[in-house]
PDB file of C-alpha atoms and ligand atoms in Angstrom:
ATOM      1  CA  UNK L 599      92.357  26.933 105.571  1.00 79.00           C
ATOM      2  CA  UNK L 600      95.089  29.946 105.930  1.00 90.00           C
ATOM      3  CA  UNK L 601      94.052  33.380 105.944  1.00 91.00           C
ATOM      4  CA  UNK L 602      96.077  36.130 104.178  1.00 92.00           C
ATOM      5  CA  UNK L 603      95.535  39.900 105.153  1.00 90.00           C
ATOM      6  CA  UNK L 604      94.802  41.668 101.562  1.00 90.00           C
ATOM      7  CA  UNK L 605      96.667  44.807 101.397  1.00 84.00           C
ATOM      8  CA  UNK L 606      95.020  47.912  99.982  1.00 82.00           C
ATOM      9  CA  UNK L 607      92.042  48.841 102.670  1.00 80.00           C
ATOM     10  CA  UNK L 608      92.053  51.928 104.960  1.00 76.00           C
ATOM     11  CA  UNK L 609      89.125  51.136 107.128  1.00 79.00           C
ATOM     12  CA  UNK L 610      88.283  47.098 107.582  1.00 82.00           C
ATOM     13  CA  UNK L 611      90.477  44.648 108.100  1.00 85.00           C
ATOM     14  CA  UNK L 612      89.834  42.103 105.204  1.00 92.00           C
ATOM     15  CA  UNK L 613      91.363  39.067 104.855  1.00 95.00           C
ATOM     16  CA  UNK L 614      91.506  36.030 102.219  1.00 96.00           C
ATOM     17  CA  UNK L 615      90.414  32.407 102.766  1.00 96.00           C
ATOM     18  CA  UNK L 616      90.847  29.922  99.743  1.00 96.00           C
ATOM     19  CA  UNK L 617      88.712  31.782  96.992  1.00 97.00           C
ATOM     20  CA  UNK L 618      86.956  34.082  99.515  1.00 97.00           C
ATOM     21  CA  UNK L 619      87.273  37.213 101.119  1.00 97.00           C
ATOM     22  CA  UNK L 620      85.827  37.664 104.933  1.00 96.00           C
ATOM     23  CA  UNK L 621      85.433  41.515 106.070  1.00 94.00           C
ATOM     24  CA  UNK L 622      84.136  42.539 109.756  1.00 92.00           C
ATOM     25  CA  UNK L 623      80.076  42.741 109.572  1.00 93.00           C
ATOM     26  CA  UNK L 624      78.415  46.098 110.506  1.00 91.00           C
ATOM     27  CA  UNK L 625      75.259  47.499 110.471  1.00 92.00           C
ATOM     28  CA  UNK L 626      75.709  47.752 106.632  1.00 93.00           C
ATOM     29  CA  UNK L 627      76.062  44.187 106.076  1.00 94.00           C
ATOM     30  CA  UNK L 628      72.547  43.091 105.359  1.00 95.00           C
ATOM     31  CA  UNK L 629      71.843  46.046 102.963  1.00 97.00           C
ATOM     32  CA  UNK L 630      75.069  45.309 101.153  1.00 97.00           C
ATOM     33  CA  UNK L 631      74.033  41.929 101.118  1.00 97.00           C
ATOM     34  CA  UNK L 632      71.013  41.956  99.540  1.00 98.00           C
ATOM     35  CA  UNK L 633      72.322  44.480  96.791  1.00 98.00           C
ATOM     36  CA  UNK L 634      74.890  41.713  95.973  1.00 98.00           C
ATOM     37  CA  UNK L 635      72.422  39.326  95.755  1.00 98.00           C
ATOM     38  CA  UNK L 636      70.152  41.650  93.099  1.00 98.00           C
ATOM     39  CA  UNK L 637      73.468  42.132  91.078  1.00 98.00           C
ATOM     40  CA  UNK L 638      74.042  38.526  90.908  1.00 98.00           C
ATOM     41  CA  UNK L 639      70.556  37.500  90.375  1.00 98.00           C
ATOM     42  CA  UNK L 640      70.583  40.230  87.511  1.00 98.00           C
ATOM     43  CA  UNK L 641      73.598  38.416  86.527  1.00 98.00           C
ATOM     44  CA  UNK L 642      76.282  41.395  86.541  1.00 98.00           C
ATOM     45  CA  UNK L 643      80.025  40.274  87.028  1.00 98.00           C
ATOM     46  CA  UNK L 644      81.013  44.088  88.354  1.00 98.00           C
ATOM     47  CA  UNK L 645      80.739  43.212  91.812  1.00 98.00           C
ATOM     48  CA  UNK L 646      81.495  40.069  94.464  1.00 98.00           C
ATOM     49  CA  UNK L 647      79.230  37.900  95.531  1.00 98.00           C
ATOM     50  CA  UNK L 648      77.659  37.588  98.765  1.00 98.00           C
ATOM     51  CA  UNK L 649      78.688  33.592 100.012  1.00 97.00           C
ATOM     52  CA  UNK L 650      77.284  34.265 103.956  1.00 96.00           C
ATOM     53  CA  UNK L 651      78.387  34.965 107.059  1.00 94.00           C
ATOM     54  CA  UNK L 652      81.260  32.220 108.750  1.00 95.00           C
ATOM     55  CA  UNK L 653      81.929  31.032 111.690  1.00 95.00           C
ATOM     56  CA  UNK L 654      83.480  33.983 113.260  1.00 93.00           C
ATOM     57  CA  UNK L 655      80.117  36.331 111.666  1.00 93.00           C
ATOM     58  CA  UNK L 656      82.272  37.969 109.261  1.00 94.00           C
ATOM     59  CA  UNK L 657      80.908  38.517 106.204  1.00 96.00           C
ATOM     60  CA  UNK L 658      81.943  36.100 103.624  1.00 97.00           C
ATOM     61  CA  UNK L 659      82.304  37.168  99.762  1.00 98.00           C
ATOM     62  CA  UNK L 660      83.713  36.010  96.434  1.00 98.00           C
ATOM     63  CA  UNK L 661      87.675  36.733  95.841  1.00 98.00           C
ATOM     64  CA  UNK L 662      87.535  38.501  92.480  1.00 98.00           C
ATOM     65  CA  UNK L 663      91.100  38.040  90.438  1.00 97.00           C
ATOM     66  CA  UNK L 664      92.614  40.924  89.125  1.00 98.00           C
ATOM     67  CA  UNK L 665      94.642  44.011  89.590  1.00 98.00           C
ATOM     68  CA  UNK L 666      93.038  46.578  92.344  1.00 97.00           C
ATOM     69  CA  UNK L 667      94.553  49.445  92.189  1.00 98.00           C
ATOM     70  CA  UNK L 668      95.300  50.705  95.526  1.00 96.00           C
ATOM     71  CA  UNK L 669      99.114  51.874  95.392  1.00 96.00           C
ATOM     72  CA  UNK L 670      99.947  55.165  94.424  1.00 92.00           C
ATOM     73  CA  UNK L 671     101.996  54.392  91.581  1.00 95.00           C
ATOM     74  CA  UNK L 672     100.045  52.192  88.545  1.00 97.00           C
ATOM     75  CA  UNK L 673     100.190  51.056  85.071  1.00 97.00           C
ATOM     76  CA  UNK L 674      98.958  54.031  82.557  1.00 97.00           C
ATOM     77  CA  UNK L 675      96.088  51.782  81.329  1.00 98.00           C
ATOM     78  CA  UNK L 676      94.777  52.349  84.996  1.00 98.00           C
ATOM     79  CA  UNK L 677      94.346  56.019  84.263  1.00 97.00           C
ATOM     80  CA  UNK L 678      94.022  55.623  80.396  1.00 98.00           C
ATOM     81  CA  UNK L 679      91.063  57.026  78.381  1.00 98.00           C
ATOM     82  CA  UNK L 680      89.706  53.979  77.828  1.00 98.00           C
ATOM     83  CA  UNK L 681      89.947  52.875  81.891  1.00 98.00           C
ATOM     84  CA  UNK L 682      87.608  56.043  82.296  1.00 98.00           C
ATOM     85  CA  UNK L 683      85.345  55.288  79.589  1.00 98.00           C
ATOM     86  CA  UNK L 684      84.714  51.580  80.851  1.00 98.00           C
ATOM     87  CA  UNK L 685      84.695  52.556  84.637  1.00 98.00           C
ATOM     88  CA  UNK L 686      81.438  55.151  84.078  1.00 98.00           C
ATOM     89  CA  UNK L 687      80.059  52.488  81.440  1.00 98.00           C
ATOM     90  CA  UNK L 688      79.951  49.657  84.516  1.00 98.00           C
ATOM     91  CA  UNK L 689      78.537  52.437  86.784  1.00 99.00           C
ATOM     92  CA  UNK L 690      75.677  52.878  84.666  1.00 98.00           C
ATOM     93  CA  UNK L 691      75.151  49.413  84.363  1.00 98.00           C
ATOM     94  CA  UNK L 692      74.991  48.723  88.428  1.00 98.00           C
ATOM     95  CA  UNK L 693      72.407  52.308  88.270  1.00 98.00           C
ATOM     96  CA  UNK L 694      70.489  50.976  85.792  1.00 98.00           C
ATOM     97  CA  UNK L 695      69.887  47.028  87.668  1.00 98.00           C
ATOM     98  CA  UNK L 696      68.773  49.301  90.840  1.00 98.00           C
ATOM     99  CA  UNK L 697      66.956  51.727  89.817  1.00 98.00           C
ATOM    100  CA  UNK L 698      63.118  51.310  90.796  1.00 97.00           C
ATOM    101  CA  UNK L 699      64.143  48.416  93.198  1.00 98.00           C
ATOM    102  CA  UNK L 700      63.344  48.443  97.006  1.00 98.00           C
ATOM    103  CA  UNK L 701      66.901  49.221  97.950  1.00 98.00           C
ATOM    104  CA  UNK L 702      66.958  52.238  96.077  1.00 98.00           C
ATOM    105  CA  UNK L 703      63.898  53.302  98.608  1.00 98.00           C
ATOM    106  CA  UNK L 704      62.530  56.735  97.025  1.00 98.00           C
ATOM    107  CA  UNK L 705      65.869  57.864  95.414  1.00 98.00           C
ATOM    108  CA  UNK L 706      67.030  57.188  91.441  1.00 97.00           C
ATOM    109  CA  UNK L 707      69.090  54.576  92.262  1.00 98.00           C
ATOM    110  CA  UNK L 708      71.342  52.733  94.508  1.00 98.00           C
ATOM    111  CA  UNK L 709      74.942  54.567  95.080  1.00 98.00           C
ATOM    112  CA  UNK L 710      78.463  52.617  95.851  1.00 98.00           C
ATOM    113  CA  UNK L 711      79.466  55.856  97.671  1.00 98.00           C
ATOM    114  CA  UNK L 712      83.398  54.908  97.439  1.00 97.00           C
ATOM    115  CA  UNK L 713      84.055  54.519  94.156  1.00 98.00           C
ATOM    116  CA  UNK L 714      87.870  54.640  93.313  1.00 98.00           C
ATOM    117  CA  UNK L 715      90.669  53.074  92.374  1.00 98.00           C
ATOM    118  CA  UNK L 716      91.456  51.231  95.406  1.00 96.00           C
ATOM    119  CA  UNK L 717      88.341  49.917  95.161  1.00 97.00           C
ATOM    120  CA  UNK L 718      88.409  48.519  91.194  1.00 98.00           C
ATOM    121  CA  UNK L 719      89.061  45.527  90.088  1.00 98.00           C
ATOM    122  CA  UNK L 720      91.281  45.517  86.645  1.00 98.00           C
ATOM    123  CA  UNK L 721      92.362  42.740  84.251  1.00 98.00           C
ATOM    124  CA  UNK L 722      93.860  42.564  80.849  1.00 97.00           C
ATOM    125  CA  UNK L 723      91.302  43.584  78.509  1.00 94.00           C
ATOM    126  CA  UNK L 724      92.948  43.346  74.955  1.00 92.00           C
ATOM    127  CA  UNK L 725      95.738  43.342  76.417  1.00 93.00           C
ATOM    128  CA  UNK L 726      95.520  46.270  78.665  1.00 96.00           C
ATOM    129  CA  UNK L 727      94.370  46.372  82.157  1.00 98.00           C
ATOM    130  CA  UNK L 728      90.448  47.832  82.351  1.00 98.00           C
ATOM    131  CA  UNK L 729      88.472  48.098  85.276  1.00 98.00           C
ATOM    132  CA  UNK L 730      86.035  44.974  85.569  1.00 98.00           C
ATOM    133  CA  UNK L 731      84.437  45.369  88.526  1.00 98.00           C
ATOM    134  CA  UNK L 732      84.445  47.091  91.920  1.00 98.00           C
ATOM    135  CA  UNK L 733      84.525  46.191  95.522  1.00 98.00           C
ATOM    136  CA  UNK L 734      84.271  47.926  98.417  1.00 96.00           C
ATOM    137  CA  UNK L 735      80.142  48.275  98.563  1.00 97.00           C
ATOM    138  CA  UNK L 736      79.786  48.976 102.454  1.00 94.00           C
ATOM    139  CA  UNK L 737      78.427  52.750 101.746  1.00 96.00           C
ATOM    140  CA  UNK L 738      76.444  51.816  98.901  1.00 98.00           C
ATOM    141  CA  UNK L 739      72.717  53.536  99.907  1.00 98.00           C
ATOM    142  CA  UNK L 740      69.923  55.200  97.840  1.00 98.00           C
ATOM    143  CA  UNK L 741      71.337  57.946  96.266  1.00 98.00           C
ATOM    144  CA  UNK L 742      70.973  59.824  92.764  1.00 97.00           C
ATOM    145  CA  UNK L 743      73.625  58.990  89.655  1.00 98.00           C
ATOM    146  CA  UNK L 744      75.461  62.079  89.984  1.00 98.00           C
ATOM    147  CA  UNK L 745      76.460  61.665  93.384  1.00 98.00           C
ATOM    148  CA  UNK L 746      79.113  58.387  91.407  1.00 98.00           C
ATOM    149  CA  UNK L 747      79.745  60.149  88.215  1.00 98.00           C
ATOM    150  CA  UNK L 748      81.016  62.849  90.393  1.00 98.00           C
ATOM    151  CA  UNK L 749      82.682  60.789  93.107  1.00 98.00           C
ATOM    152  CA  UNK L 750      84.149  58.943  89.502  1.00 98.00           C
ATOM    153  CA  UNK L 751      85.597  61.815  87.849  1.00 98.00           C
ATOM    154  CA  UNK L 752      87.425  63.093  91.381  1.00 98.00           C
ATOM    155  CA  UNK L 753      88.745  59.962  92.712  1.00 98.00           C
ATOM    156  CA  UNK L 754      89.691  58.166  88.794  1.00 98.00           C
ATOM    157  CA  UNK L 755      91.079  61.747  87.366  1.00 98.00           C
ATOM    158  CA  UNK L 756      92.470  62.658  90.949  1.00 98.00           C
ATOM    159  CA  UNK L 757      90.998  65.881  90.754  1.00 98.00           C
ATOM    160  CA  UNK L 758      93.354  68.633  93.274  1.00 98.00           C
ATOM    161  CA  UNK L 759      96.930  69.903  92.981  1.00 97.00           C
ATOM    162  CA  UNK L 760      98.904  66.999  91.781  1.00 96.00           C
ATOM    163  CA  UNK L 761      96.347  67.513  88.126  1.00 97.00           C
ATOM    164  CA  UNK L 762      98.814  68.558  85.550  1.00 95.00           C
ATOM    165  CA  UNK L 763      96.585  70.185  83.189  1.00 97.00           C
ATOM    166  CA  UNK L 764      93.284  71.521  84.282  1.00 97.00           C
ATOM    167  CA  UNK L 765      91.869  71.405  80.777  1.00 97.00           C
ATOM    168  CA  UNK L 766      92.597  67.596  80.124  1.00 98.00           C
ATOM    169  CA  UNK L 767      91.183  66.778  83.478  1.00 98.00           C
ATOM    170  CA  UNK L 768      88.216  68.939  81.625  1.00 98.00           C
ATOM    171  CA  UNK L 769      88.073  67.124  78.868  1.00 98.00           C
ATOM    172  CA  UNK L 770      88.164  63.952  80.967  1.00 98.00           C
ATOM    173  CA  UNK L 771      85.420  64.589  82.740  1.00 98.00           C
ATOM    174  CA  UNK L 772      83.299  64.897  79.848  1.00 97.00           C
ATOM    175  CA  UNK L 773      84.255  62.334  79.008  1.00 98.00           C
ATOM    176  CA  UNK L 774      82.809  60.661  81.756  1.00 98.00           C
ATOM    177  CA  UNK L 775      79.635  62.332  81.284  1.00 98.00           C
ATOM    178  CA  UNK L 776      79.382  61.499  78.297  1.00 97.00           C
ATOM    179  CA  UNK L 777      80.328  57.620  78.704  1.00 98.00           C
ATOM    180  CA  UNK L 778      77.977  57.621  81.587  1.00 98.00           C
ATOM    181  CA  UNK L 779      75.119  59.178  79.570  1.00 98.00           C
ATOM    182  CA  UNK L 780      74.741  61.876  82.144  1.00 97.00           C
ATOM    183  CA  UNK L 781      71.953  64.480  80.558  1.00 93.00           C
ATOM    184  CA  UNK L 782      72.858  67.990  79.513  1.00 89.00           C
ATOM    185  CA  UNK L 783      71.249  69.468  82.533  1.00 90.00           C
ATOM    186  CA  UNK L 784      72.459  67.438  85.411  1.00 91.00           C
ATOM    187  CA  UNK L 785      75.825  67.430  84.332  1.00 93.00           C
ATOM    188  CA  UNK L 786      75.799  70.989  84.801  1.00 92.00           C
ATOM    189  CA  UNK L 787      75.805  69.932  88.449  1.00 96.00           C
ATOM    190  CA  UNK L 788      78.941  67.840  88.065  1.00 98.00           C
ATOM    191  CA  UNK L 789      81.305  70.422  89.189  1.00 98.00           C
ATOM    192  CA  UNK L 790      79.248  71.089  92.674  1.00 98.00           C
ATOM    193  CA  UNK L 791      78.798  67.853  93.460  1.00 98.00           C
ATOM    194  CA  UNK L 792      82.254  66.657  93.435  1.00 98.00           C
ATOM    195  CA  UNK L 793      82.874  70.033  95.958  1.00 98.00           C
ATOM    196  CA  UNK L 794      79.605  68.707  97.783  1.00 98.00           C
ATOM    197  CA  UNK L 795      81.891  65.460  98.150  1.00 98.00           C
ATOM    198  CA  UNK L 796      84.851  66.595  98.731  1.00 98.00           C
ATOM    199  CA  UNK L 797      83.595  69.162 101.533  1.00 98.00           C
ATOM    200  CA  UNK L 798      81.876  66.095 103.394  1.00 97.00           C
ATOM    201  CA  UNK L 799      84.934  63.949 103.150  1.00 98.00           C
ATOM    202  CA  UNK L 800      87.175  65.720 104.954  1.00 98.00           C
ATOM    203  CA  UNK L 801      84.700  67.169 107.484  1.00 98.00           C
ATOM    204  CA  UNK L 802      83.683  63.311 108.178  1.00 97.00           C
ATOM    205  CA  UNK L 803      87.093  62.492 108.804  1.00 97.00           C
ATOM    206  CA  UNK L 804      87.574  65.230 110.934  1.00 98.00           C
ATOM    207  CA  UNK L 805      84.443  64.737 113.118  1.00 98.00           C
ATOM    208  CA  UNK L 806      84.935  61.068 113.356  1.00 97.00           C
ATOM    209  CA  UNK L 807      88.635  60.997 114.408  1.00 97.00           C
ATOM    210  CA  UNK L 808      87.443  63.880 117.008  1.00 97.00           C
ATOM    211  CA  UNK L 809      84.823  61.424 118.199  1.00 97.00           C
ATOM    212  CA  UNK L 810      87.455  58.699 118.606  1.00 97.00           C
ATOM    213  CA  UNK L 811      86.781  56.462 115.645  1.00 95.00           C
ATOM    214  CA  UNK L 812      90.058  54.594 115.179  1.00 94.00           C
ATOM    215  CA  UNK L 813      90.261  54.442 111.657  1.00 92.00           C
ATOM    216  CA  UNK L 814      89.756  57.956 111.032  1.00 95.00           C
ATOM    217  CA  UNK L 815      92.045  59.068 113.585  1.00 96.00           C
ATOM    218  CA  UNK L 816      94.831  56.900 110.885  1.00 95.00           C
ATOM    219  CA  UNK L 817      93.094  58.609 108.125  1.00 95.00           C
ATOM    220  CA  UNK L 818      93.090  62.042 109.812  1.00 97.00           C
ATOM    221  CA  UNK L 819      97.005  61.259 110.806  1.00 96.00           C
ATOM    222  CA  UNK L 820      98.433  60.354 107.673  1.00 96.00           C
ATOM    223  CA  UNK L 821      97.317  63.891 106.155  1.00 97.00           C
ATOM    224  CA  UNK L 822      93.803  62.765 104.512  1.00 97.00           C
ATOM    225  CA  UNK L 823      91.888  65.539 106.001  1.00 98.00           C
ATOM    226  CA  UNK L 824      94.802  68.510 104.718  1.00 98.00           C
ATOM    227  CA  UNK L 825      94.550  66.581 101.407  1.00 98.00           C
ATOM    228  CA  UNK L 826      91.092  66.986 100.940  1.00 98.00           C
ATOM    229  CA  UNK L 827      90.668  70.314 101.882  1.00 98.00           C
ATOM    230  CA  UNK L 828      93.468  71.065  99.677  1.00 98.00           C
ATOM    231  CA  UNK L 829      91.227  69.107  96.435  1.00 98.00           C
ATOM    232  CA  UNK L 830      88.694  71.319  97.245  1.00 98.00           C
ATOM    233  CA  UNK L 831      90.706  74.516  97.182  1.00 98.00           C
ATOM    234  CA  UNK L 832      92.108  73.435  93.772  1.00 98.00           C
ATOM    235  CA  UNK L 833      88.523  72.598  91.692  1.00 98.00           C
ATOM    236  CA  UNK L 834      86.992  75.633  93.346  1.00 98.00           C
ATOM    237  CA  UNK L 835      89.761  77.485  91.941  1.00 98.00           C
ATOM    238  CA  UNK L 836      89.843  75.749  88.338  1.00 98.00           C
ATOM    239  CA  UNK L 837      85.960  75.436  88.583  1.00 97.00           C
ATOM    240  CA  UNK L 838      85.344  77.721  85.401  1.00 97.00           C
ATOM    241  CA  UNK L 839      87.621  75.145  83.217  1.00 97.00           C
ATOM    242  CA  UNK L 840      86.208  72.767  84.257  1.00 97.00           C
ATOM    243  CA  UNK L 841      82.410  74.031  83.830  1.00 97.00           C
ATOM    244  CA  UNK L 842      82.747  75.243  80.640  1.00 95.00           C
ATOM    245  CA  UNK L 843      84.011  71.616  78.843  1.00 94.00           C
ATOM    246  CA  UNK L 844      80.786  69.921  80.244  1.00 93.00           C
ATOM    247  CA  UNK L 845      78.747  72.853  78.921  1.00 84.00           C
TER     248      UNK L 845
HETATM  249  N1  ADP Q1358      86.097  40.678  96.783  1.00 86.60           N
HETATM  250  C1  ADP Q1358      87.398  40.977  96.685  1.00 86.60           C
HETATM  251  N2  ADP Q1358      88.168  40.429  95.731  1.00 86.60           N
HETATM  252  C2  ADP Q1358      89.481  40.720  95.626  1.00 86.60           C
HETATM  253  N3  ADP Q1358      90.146  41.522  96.490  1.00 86.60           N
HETATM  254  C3  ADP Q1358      89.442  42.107  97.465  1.00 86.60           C
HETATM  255  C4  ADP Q1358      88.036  41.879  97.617  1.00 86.60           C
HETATM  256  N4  ADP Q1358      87.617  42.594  98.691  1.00 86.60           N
HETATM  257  C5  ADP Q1358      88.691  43.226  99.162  1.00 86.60           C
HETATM  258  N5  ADP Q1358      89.803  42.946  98.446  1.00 86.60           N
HETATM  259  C6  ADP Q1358      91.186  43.423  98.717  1.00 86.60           C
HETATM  260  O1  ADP Q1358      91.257  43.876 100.046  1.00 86.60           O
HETATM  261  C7  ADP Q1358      91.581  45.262 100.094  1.00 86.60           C
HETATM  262  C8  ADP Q1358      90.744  45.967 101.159  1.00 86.60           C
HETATM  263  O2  ADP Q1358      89.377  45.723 100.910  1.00 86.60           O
HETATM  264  P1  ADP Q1358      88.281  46.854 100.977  1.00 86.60           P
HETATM  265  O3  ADP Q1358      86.969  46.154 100.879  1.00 86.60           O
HETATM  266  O4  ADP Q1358      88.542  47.897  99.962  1.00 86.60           O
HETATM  267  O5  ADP Q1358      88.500  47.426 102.463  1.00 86.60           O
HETATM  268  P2  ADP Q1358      88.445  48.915 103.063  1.00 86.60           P
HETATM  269  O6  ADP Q1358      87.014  49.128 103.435  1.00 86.60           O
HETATM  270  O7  ADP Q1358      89.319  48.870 104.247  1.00 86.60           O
HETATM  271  O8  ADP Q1358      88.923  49.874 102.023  1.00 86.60           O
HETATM  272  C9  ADP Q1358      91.331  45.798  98.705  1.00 86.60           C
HETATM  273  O9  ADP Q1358      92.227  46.831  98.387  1.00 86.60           O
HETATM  274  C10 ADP Q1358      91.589  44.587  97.824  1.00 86.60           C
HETATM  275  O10 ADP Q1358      92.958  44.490  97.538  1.00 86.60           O
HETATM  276 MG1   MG Q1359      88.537  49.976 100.030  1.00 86.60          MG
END
C-alpha cells in the first residue's frame, strides 16, 4: 500500500498507510499504547487507536478524519467559544477514564502533555468545525489536571504578544475553567502553571538542541525558543488580568 507523509508534525516523522497512521516507536510507545487501549476499552472516540506495531516496528494507529489544525491561519470556529468549551469538556472526559488507573501511577490522572491545536482533530459539528478528538499522545504521563487546563488555555487562546485583548483572553480562560470544572482553589493556580509551562518549554528546547537533538535544533532554529520566552514575558506582564477573571 502507498504511504503519504502527513503534514503538520514538528518532531516525528508520521506517515499514512490506507486508514492508518505509522509514527517512529520510542521508549514512550508501550505507555502510550496501553493508554490507547484503556480509552478504547472505555469506549472514548477522543483519541486513535492503537492497531500494533508493522513490519518496519513503527507504531501503527487509527487515521482519524477531520480537520487538524496545524497551519497558522484557520477557520474562526477553530478558535470560537464554543471550540474552547468542547476542547476542555473532552479533556475532562480522557482525566476522568484515568484517573485511579495504573497509568496514572500516584498522580490525579494521566496528562497528554501537548495539547494544542496541531494536535486536535476537528469536524463539522452543526455545521461548524469542533474539536473531536486529539492526537499526538507520546508525552502523555501521570500528571495532575491543571498541568492540561493550563497547557489548554495557552496553546488554544495563544496566550503571548500576538493576544489582542488581554481581558477576552481573561474571560476565555474562565471559560475554560469553568467548562473543565476546575475548582475555585486550583484554578487560582492557572496563571502559574501556564508560566511553569511555558518556562520549561523553551528551556527544553534550548537544552536539547544544545545537546544535539535534531529536532530541537529545527525547533530552536525557526525562532521557537525566542517565541516562548517572549509568551512568558507577555502573561507575566498581563498576569493581574488575567488572575483576577478566574477569581
Ligand atoms: N491518528 C491520526 N489521524 C489523523 N492524522 C494524524 C494522526 N496522527 C498524526 N496525524 C497527522 O500527522 C501530523 C503529525 O503527527 P503528530 O503525531 O502530531 O506528530 P509530531 O509529534 O511530529 O507533532 C499531524 O499534524 C496530523 O496532521
Ligand atoms: Mg504534533
Amino acid at each position: 500500500m502507498t504511504e503519504s507523509s502527513l503534514p503538520g508534525g514538528s518532531v516525528n516523522t508520521v506517515v499514512r498507510v490506507g486508514n492508518t497512521v505509522r509514527r517512529t516507536a520510542s521508549a514512550r510507545t508501550p505507555y502510550v499504547s496501553g493508554l490507547l487501549e484503556l480509552l478504547e476499552t472505555a469506549g472514548w472516540d477522543g483519541a486513535p487507536r492503537h492497531l500494533g506495531v508493522d513490519e518496519h516496528g513503527r507504531e501503527v494507529l487509527s487515521h482519524l478524519d477531520g480537520h487538524v489544525a496545524w497551519e497558522p491561519r484557520q477557520p474562526a470556529a477553530v478558535s470560537s467559544d464554543a471550540s474552547m468549551v468542547a476542547v476542555a469538556r473532552l479533556v475532562r472526559a480522557f482525566h476522568d477514564l484515568t484517573a485511579g488507573s495504573a497509568l496514572a501511577a500516584d498522580q490525579e490522572v494521566v496528562c497528554h502533555n501537548d495539547l494544542s491545536p496541531r494536535n486536535t482533530v476537528y469536524r463539522p459539528v452543526g455545521g461548524e468545525l469542533r474539536p473531536v478528538a486529539f492526537i499526538d499522545w507520546d508525552l502523555a504521563a501521570p500528571g495532575e489536571r491543571i498541568h492540561d487546563v493550563a497547557h489548554v488555555c495557552w496553546q488554544y487562546l495563544g496566550l503571548g504578544p500576538s493576544v489582542a485583548d488581554a481581558a477576552d483572553a481573561a474571560r476565555r480562560m474562565r471559560l475554560i475553567a469553568d467548562s473543565y470544572g476546575l475548582g475555585r482553589r486550583l484554578r487560582r493556580g492557572l496563571v502559574s502553571t501556564v508560566l511553569w509551562w511555558q518556562d520549561r518549554c523553551w528551556r527544553g528546547i534550548q537544552a536539547e538542541a544544545d545537546a544535539g537533538d535534531p529536532a530541537m535544533r529545527r525547533l530552536r532554529d525557526a525562532g521557537a525558543v525566542t517565541e516562548v520566552r517572549t509568551a512568558y514575558r507577555w502573561v507575566s506582564d498581563h498576569r493581574d488580568v488575567l488572575e483576577r477573571a478566574l477569581g
